[in-house]
Coordinates of C-alpha atoms and ligand atoms in Angstrom, one line a residue:
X1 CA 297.8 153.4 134.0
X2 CA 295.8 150.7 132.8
X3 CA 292.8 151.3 134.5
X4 CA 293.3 155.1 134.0
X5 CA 293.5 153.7 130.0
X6 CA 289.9 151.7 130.6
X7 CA 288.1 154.4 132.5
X8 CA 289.0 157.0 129.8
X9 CA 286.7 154.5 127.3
X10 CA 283.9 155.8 126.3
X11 CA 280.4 153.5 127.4
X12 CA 279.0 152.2 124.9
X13 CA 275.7 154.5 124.9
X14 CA 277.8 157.0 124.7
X15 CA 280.2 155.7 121.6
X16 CA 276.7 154.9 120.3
X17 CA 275.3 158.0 119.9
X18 CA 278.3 159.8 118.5
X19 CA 277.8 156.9 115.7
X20 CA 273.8 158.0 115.2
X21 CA 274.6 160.4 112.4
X22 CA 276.1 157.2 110.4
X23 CA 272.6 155.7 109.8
X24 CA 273.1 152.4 111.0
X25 CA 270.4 150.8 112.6
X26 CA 271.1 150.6 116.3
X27 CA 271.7 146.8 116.3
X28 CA 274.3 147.6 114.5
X29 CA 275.5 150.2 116.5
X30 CA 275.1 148.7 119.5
X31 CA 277.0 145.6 118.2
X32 CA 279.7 148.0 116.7
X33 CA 280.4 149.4 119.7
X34 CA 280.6 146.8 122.1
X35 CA 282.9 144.6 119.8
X36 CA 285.5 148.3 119.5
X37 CA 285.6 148.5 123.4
X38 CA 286.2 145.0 124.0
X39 CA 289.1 145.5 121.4
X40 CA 290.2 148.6 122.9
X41 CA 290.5 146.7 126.3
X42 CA 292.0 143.6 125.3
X43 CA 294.8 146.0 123.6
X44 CA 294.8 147.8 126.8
X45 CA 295.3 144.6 128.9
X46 CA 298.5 143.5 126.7
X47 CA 300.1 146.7 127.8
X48 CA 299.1 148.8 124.3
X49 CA 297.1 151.7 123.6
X50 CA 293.5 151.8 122.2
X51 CA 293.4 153.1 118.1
X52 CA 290.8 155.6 117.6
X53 CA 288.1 153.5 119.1
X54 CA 285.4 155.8 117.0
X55 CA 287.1 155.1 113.9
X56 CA 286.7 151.2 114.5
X57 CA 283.3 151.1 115.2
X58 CA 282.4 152.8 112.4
X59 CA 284.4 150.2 110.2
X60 CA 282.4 147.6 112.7
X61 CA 279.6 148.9 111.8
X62 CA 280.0 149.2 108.0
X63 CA 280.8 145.7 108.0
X64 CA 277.8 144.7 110.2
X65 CA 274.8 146.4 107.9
X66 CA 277.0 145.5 104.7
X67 CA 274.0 142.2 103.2
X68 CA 275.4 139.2 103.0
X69 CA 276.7 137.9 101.4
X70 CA 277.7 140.8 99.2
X71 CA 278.8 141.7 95.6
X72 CA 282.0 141.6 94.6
X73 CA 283.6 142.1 91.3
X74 CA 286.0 138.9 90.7
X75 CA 288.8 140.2 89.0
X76 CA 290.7 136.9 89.6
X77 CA 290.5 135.3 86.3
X78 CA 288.7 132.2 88.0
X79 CA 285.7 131.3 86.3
X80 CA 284.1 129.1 89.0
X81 CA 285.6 130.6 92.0
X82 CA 284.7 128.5 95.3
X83 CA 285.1 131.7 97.5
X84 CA 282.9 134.0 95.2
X85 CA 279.4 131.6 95.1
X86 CA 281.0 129.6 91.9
X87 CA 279.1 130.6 88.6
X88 CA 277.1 133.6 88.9
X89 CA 273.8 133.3 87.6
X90 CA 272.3 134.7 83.9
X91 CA 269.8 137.2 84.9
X92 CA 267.5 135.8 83.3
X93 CA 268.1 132.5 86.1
X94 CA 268.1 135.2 88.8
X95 CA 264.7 136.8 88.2
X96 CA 263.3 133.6 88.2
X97 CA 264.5 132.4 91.8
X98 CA 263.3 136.3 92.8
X99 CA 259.6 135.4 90.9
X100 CA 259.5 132.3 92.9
X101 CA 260.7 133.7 95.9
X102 CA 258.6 136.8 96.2
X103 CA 255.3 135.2 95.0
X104 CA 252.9 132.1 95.3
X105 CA 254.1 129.6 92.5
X106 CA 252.8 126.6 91.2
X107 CA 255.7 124.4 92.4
X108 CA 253.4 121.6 93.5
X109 CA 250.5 122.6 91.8
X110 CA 249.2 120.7 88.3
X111 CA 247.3 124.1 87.1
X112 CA 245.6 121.2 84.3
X113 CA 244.1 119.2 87.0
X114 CA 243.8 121.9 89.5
X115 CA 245.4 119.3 91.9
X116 CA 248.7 118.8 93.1
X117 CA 251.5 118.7 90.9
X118 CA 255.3 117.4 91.3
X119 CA 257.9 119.9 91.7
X120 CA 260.4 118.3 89.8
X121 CA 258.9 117.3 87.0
X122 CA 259.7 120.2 84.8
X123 CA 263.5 120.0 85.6
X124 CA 263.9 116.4 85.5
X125 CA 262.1 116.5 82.0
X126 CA 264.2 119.3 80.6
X127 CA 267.5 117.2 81.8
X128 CA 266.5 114.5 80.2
X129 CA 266.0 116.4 76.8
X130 CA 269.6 117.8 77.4
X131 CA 271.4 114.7 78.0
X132 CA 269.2 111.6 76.9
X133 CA 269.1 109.7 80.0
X134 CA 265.9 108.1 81.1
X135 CA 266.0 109.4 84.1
X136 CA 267.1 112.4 86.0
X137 CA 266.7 114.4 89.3
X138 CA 267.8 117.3 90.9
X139 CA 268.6 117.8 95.0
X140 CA 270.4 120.3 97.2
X141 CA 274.3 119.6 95.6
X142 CA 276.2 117.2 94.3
X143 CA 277.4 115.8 98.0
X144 CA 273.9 115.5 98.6
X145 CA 273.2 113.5 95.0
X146 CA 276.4 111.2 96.0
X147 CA 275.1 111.0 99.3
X148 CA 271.7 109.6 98.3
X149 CA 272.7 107.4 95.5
X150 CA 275.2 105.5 97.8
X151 CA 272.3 104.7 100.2
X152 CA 270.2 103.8 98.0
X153 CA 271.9 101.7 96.3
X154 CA 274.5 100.2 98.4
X155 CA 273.4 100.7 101.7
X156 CA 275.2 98.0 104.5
X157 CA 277.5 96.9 101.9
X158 CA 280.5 97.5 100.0
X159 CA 281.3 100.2 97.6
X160 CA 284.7 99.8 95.5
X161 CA 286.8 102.9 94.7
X162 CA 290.3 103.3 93.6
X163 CA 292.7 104.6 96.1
X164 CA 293.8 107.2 93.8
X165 CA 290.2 108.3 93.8
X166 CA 289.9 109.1 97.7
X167 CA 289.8 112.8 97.4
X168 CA 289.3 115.7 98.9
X169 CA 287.1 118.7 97.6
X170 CA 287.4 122.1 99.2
X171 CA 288.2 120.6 103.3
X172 CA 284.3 119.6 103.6
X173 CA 283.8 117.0 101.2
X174 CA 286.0 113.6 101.6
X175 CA 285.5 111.1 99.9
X176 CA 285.4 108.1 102.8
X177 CA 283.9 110.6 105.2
X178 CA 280.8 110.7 102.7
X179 CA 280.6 107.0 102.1
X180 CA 280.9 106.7 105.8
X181 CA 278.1 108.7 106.0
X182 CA 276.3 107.1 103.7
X183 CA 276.5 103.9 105.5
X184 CA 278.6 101.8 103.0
X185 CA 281.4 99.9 103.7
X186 CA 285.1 101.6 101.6
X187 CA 286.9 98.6 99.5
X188 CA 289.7 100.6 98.3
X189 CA 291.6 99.3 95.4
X190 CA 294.7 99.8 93.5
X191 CA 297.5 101.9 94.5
X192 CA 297.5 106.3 94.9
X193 CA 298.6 106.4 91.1
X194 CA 297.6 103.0 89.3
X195 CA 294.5 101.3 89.7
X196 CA 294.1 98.5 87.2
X197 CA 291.2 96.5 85.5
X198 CA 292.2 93.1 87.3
X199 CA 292.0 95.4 90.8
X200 CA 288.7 96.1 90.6
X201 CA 287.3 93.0 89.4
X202 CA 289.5 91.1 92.2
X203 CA 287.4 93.5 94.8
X204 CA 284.0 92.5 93.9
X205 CA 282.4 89.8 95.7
X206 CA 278.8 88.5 97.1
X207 CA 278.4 91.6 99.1
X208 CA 279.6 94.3 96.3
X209 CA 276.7 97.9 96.2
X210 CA 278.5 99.1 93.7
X211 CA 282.0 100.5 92.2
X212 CA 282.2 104.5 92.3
X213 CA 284.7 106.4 90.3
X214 CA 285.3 109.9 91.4
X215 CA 286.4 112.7 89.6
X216 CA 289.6 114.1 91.0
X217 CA 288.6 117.6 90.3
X218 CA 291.0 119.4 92.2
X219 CA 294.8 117.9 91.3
X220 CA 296.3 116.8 88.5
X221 CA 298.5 113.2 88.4
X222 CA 301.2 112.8 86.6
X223 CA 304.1 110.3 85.2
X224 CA 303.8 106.9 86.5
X225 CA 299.8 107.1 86.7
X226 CA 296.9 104.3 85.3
X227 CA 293.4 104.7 85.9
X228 CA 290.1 102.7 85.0
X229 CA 288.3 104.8 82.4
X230 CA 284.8 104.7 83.0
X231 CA 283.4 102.8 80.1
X232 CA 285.7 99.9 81.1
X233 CA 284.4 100.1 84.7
X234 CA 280.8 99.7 83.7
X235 CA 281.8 96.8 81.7
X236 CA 283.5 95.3 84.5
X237 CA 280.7 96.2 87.0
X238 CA 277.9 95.1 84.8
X239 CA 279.4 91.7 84.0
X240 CA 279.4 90.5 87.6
X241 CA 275.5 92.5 88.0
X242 CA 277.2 95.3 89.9
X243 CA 275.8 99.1 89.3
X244 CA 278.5 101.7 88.9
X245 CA 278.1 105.5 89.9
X246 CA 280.2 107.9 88.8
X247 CA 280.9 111.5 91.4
X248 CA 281.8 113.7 88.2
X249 CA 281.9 117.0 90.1
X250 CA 281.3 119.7 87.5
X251 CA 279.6 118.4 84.7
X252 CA 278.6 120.4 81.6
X253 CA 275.7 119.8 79.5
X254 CA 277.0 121.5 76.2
X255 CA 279.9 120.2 74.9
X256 CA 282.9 122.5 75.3
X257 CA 285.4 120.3 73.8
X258 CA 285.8 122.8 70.8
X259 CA 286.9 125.5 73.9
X260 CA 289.7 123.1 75.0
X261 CA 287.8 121.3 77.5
X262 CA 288.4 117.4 78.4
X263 CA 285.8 115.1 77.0
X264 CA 284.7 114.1 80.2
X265 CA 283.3 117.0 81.3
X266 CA 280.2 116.6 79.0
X267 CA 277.9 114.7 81.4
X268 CA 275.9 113.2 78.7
X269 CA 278.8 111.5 77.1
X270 CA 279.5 110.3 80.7
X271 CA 276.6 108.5 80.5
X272 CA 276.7 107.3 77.1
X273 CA 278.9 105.1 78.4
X274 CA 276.2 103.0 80.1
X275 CA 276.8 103.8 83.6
X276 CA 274.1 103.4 86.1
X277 CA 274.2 106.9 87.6
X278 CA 276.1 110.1 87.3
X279 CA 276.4 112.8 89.7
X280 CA 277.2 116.3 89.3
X281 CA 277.1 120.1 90.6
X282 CA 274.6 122.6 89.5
X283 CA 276.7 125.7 89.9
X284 CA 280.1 124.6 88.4
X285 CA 280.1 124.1 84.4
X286 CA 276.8 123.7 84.0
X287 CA 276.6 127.5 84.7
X288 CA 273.4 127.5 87.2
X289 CA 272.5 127.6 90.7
X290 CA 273.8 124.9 93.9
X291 CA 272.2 121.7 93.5
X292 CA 273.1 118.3 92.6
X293 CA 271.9 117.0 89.4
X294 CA 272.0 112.9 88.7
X295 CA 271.6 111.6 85.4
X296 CA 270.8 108.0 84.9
X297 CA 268.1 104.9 84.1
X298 CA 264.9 105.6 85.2
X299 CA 264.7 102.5 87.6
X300 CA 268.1 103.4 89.3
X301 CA 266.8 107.4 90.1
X302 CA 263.6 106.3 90.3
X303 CA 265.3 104.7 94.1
X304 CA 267.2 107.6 94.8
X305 CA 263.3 109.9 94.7
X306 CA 261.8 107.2 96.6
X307 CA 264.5 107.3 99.5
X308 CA 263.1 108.5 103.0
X309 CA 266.5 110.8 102.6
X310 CA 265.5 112.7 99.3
X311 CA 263.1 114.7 101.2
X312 CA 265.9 116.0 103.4
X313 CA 268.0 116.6 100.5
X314 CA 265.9 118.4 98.2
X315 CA 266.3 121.2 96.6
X316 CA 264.7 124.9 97.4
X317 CA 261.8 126.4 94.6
X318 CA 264.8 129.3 94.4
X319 CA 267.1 127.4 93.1
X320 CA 265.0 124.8 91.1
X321 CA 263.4 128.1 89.2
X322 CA 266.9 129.7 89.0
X323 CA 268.1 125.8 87.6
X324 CA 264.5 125.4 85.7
X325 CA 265.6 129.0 83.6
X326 CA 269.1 128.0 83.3
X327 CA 268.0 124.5 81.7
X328 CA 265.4 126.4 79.1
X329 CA 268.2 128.6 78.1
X330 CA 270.7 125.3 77.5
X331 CA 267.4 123.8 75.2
X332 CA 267.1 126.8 73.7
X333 CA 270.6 127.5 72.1
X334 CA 271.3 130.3 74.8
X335 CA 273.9 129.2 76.3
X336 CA 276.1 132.8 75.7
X337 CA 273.5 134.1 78.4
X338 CA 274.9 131.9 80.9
X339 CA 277.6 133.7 82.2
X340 CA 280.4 130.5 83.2
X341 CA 279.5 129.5 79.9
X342 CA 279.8 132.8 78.3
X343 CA 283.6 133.0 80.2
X344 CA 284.9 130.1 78.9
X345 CA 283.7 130.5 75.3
X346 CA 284.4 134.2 74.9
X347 CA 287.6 134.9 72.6
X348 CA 290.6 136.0 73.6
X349 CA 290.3 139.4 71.5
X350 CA 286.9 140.4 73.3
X351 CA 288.6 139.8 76.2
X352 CA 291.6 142.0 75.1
X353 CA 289.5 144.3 74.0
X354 CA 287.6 144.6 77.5
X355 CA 291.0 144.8 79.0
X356 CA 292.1 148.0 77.2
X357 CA 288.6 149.9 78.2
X358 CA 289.2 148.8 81.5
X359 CA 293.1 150.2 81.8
X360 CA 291.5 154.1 79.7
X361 CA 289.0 154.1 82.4
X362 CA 291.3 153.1 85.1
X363 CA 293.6 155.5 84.1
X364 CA 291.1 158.5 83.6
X365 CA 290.4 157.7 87.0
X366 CA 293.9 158.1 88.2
X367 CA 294.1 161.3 86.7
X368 CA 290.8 162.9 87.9
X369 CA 291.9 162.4 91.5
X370 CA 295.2 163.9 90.6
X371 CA 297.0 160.3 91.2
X372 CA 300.7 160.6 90.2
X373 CA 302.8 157.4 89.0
X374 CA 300.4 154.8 88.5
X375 CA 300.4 152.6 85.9
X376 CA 298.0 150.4 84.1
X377 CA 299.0 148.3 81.3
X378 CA 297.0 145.5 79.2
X379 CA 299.1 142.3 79.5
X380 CA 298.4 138.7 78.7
X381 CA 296.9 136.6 81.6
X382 CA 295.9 133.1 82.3
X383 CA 292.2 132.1 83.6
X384 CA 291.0 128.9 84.8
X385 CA 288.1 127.3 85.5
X386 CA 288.2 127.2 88.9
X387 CA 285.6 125.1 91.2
X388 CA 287.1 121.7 91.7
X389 CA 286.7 121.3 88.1
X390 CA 289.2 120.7 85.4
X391 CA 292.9 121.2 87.6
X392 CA 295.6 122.8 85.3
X393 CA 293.2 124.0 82.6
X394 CA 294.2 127.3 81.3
X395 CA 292.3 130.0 79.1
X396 CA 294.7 132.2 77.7
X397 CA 293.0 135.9 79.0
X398 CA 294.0 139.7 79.3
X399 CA 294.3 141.7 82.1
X400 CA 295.4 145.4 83.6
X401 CA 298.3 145.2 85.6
X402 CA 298.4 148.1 88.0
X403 CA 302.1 149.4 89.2
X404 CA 303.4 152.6 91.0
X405 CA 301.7 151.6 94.6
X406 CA 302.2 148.9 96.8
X407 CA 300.1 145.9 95.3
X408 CA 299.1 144.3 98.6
X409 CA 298.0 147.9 100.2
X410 CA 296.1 148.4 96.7
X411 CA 294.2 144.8 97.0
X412 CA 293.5 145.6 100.6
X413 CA 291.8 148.9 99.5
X414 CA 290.5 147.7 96.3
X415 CA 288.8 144.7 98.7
X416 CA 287.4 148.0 101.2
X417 CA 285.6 149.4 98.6
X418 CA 281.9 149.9 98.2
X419 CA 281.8 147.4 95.7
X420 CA 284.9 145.1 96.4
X421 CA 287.1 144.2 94.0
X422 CA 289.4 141.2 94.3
X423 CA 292.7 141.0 92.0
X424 CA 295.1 138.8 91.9
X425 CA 298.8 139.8 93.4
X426 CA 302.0 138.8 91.2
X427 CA 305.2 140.4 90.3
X428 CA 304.7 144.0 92.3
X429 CA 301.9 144.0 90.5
X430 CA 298.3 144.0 91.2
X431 CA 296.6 142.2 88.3
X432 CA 293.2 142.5 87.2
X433 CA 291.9 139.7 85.0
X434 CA 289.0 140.4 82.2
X435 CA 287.7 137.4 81.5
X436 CA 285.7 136.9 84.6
X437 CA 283.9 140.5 84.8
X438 CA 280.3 140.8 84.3
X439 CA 278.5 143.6 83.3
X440 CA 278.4 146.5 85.3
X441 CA 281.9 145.5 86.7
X442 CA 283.4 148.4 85.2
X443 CA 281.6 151.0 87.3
X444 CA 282.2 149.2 90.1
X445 CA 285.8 148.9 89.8
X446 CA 286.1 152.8 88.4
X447 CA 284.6 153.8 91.8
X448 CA 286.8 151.5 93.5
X449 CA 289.6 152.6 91.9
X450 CA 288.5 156.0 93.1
X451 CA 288.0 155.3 96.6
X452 CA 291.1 153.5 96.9
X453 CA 293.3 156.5 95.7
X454 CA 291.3 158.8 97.4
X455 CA 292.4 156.7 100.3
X456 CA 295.7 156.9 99.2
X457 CA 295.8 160.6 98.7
X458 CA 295.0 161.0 102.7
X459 CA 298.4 158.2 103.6
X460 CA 296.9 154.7 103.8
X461 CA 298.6 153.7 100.0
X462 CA 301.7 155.8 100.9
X463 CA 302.6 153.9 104.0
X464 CA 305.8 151.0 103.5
X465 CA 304.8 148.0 102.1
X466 CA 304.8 145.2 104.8
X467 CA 308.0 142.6 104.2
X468 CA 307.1 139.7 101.9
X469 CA 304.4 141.4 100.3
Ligands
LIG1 C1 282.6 119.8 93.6 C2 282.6 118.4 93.8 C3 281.7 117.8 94.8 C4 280.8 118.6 95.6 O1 279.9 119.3 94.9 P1 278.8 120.2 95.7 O2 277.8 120.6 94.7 O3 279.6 121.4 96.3 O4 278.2 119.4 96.8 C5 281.7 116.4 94.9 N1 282.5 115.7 94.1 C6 283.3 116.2 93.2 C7 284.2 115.2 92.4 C8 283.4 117.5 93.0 O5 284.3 118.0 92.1

């Protein structure tokens, strides 16, 4: 039976060609259709019977000549989402990467001198306009800018952190896996939630790089909790002629305290404090592309460019042109162009107010495909920031909650769209956040909507809901 089962599988030349008429080119194809028959057979092997092994390439296929990675709308409410690329870029940032990208540039060229130029220059100089530090650089991301600093300044010796500081940011990035790297020696001090003055001070001795505080990012602490704050650290550092680096995470360089934001996410005030070096991402609040930016004195970044390691670290002309725009817009007053920025400032009655559009077109949708029973209704939502930035911050937002289908079988369609659309699943209800849509999310989530009832229409929304959905 089950070789009966396998012979009755179509080659895959053959399962090919029936495909042609899609388009695809025939890598694709070809790929399609040899991961659907080696599907079909395993099925067949565990005793079961092949799906419609057409059908599945065809879905193979979609997926296959889909770019990558591909648009989505984020309907989630999180501003800096880690899974979506963190903050998308103003488009202003993201015709400069494509200028850069698809032309010759003068990224190491001095067009005055007609020799060659540095291609960090113009960042660095704009970042220190922004924040006031004497020096400043820009690499690949903020692991890389911790990375560098701690080799360059504490390499072979030891580097105090508190123990409540020995994180862990999105699975890749651990704190004593990157010192590790970096060749420094951990001293950890203090306990998970207090780390006191005297504890630091007691851990620095002859062989001391330098202390690092680390911004938790990603968890909150609370009730029985002490920490260092940083201006106390420096002083404490600087006393005994020990540097002090602070791994802020996300970093701003506007102030967004007046939005409800903690104080120390303005990375100038960071370094105010008189900290050697501070170290931040380029695509959480400061709104631009991956990269890590460090702020600091001229002579203490002036080591990190210098390191052998800078070179592999650096960051590409895309994103420095992307980051270069982005800057110029922060100089220049603009930061409502910059769409994290523009999220987290927007009020809560623009947001309503994009909300209730959203629900009439959602529901003139519904109706045009002759949709029955499905509901959409403006309710109040929470967003956060998102990113490994500022845990248990909430903005107060507005969304559509969609009832009358299954909400998980609704996500899964809204997610198989052309343009895919990802919501947020609470309360049988599938919830739709407007504080994070951009412009021309609308559309896109009017022709998902579409698709996905259409969809429905022909059973896959009028199937049971799985249990514990
Ligand atoms: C996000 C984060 C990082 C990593 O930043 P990347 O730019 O992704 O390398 C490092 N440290 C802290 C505290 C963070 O929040």
């Amino acid at each position: 039976m089950s070789s009966d089962a396998r012979r009755a599988l179509p080659s895959v030349d053959r399962l090919v060609r029936a495909l042609d008429a899609s388009g695809h080119p025939s890598w694709v194809l070809k790929q399609a259709a040899r991961g659907a028959l080696e599907a079909a057979r395993t099925q067949i092997a565990e005793g079961g019977a092949p799906g419609d092994v057409e059908a599945d390439a065809l879905a193979r296929a979609q997926g296959l000549a889909r770019p990558r990675p591909t648009r989505v709308v984020n309907a989630t409410g999180v501003v800096i989402h880690t899974n979506f690329g963190r903050s998308a870029l103003a488009p202003g940032a993201a015709e400069a990467a494509a200028r850069a990208a698809s032309g010759y540039s003068d990224l190491e060229f001095d067009l005055a001198t007609g020799g060659r130029g540095d291609r960090l220059a113009p960042v660095a100089d704009k970042l220190r306009l922004l924040s006031g530090a004497e020096g400043a650089l820009a690499v690949n991301n903020a692991a890389a800018a911790v990375m560098l600093a701690l080799r360059a300044h504490a390499r072979g010796r030891e580097v105090v952190v508190s123990r409540g500081e020995l994180v862990e940011i999105g699975g890749s990035f651990r704190v004593p896996d990157i010192l590790a790297q970096a060749d420094v020696r951990l001293v950890e001090v203090g306990t998970t939630n207090r780390t006191r003055a005297e504890d630091y001070a007691r851990a620095i001795g002859p062989n001391t790089g330098l202390l690092l505080k680390v911004h938790r990012s990603n968890f909150e602490q609370r009730g029985f909790v002490a920490e260092v704050p940083l201006a106390e650290l420096v002083a404490i550092g600087h006393a005994q002629g020990v540097p002090v680096v602070e791994d802020l995470g996300s970093g701003s360089l506007v102030d967004l305290t007046a939005h409800g934001l903690p104080p120390e996410t303005h990375a100038p005030s960071r370094l105010a404090t008189g900290v050697d070096l501070v170290c931040f991402s380029g695509d959480k609040l400061l709104g631009g592309p991956q990269a890590g930016l460090v702020l600091g004195g001229a002579e203490a970044v002036a080591a990190l460019r210098r390191h052998p390691l800078a070179r592999a670290l650096r960051l590409d002309k895309l994103s420095l042109a992307a980051l270069d725009w982005t800057l110029a817009a922060l100089l220049d007053g603009r930061s409502d162009e910059i769409p994290t920025l523009r999220m987290i400032a927007e009020p809560l009655a623009d947001v309503e107010a994009r909300a209730r559009e959203l629900a009439k077109r959602l529901g003139e949708v519904a109706r045009g495909v002759g949709a029955r029973g499905v509901e959409f209704a403006v309710e109040p939502s929470q967003s956060t920031v998102g990113g490994g930035s500022i845990p248990g911050f909430e903005i107060p937002s507005a969304a559509v909650a969609i009832r009358g289908r299954p909400p998980q079988k609704l996500a899964a369609a809204l997610r198989a769209a052309p343009v895919p659309v990802i919501g947020r699943v609470a309360d049988q209800a599938l919830w739709l956040d407007a504080r994070t849509l951009l412009p021309g999310d609308l559309e896109a989530l009017e022709g998902a909507l579409r698709a996905a009832l259409e969809g429905a229409l022909r059973g896959a929304l009028t199937a049971p809901e799985p249990a514990g959905a």
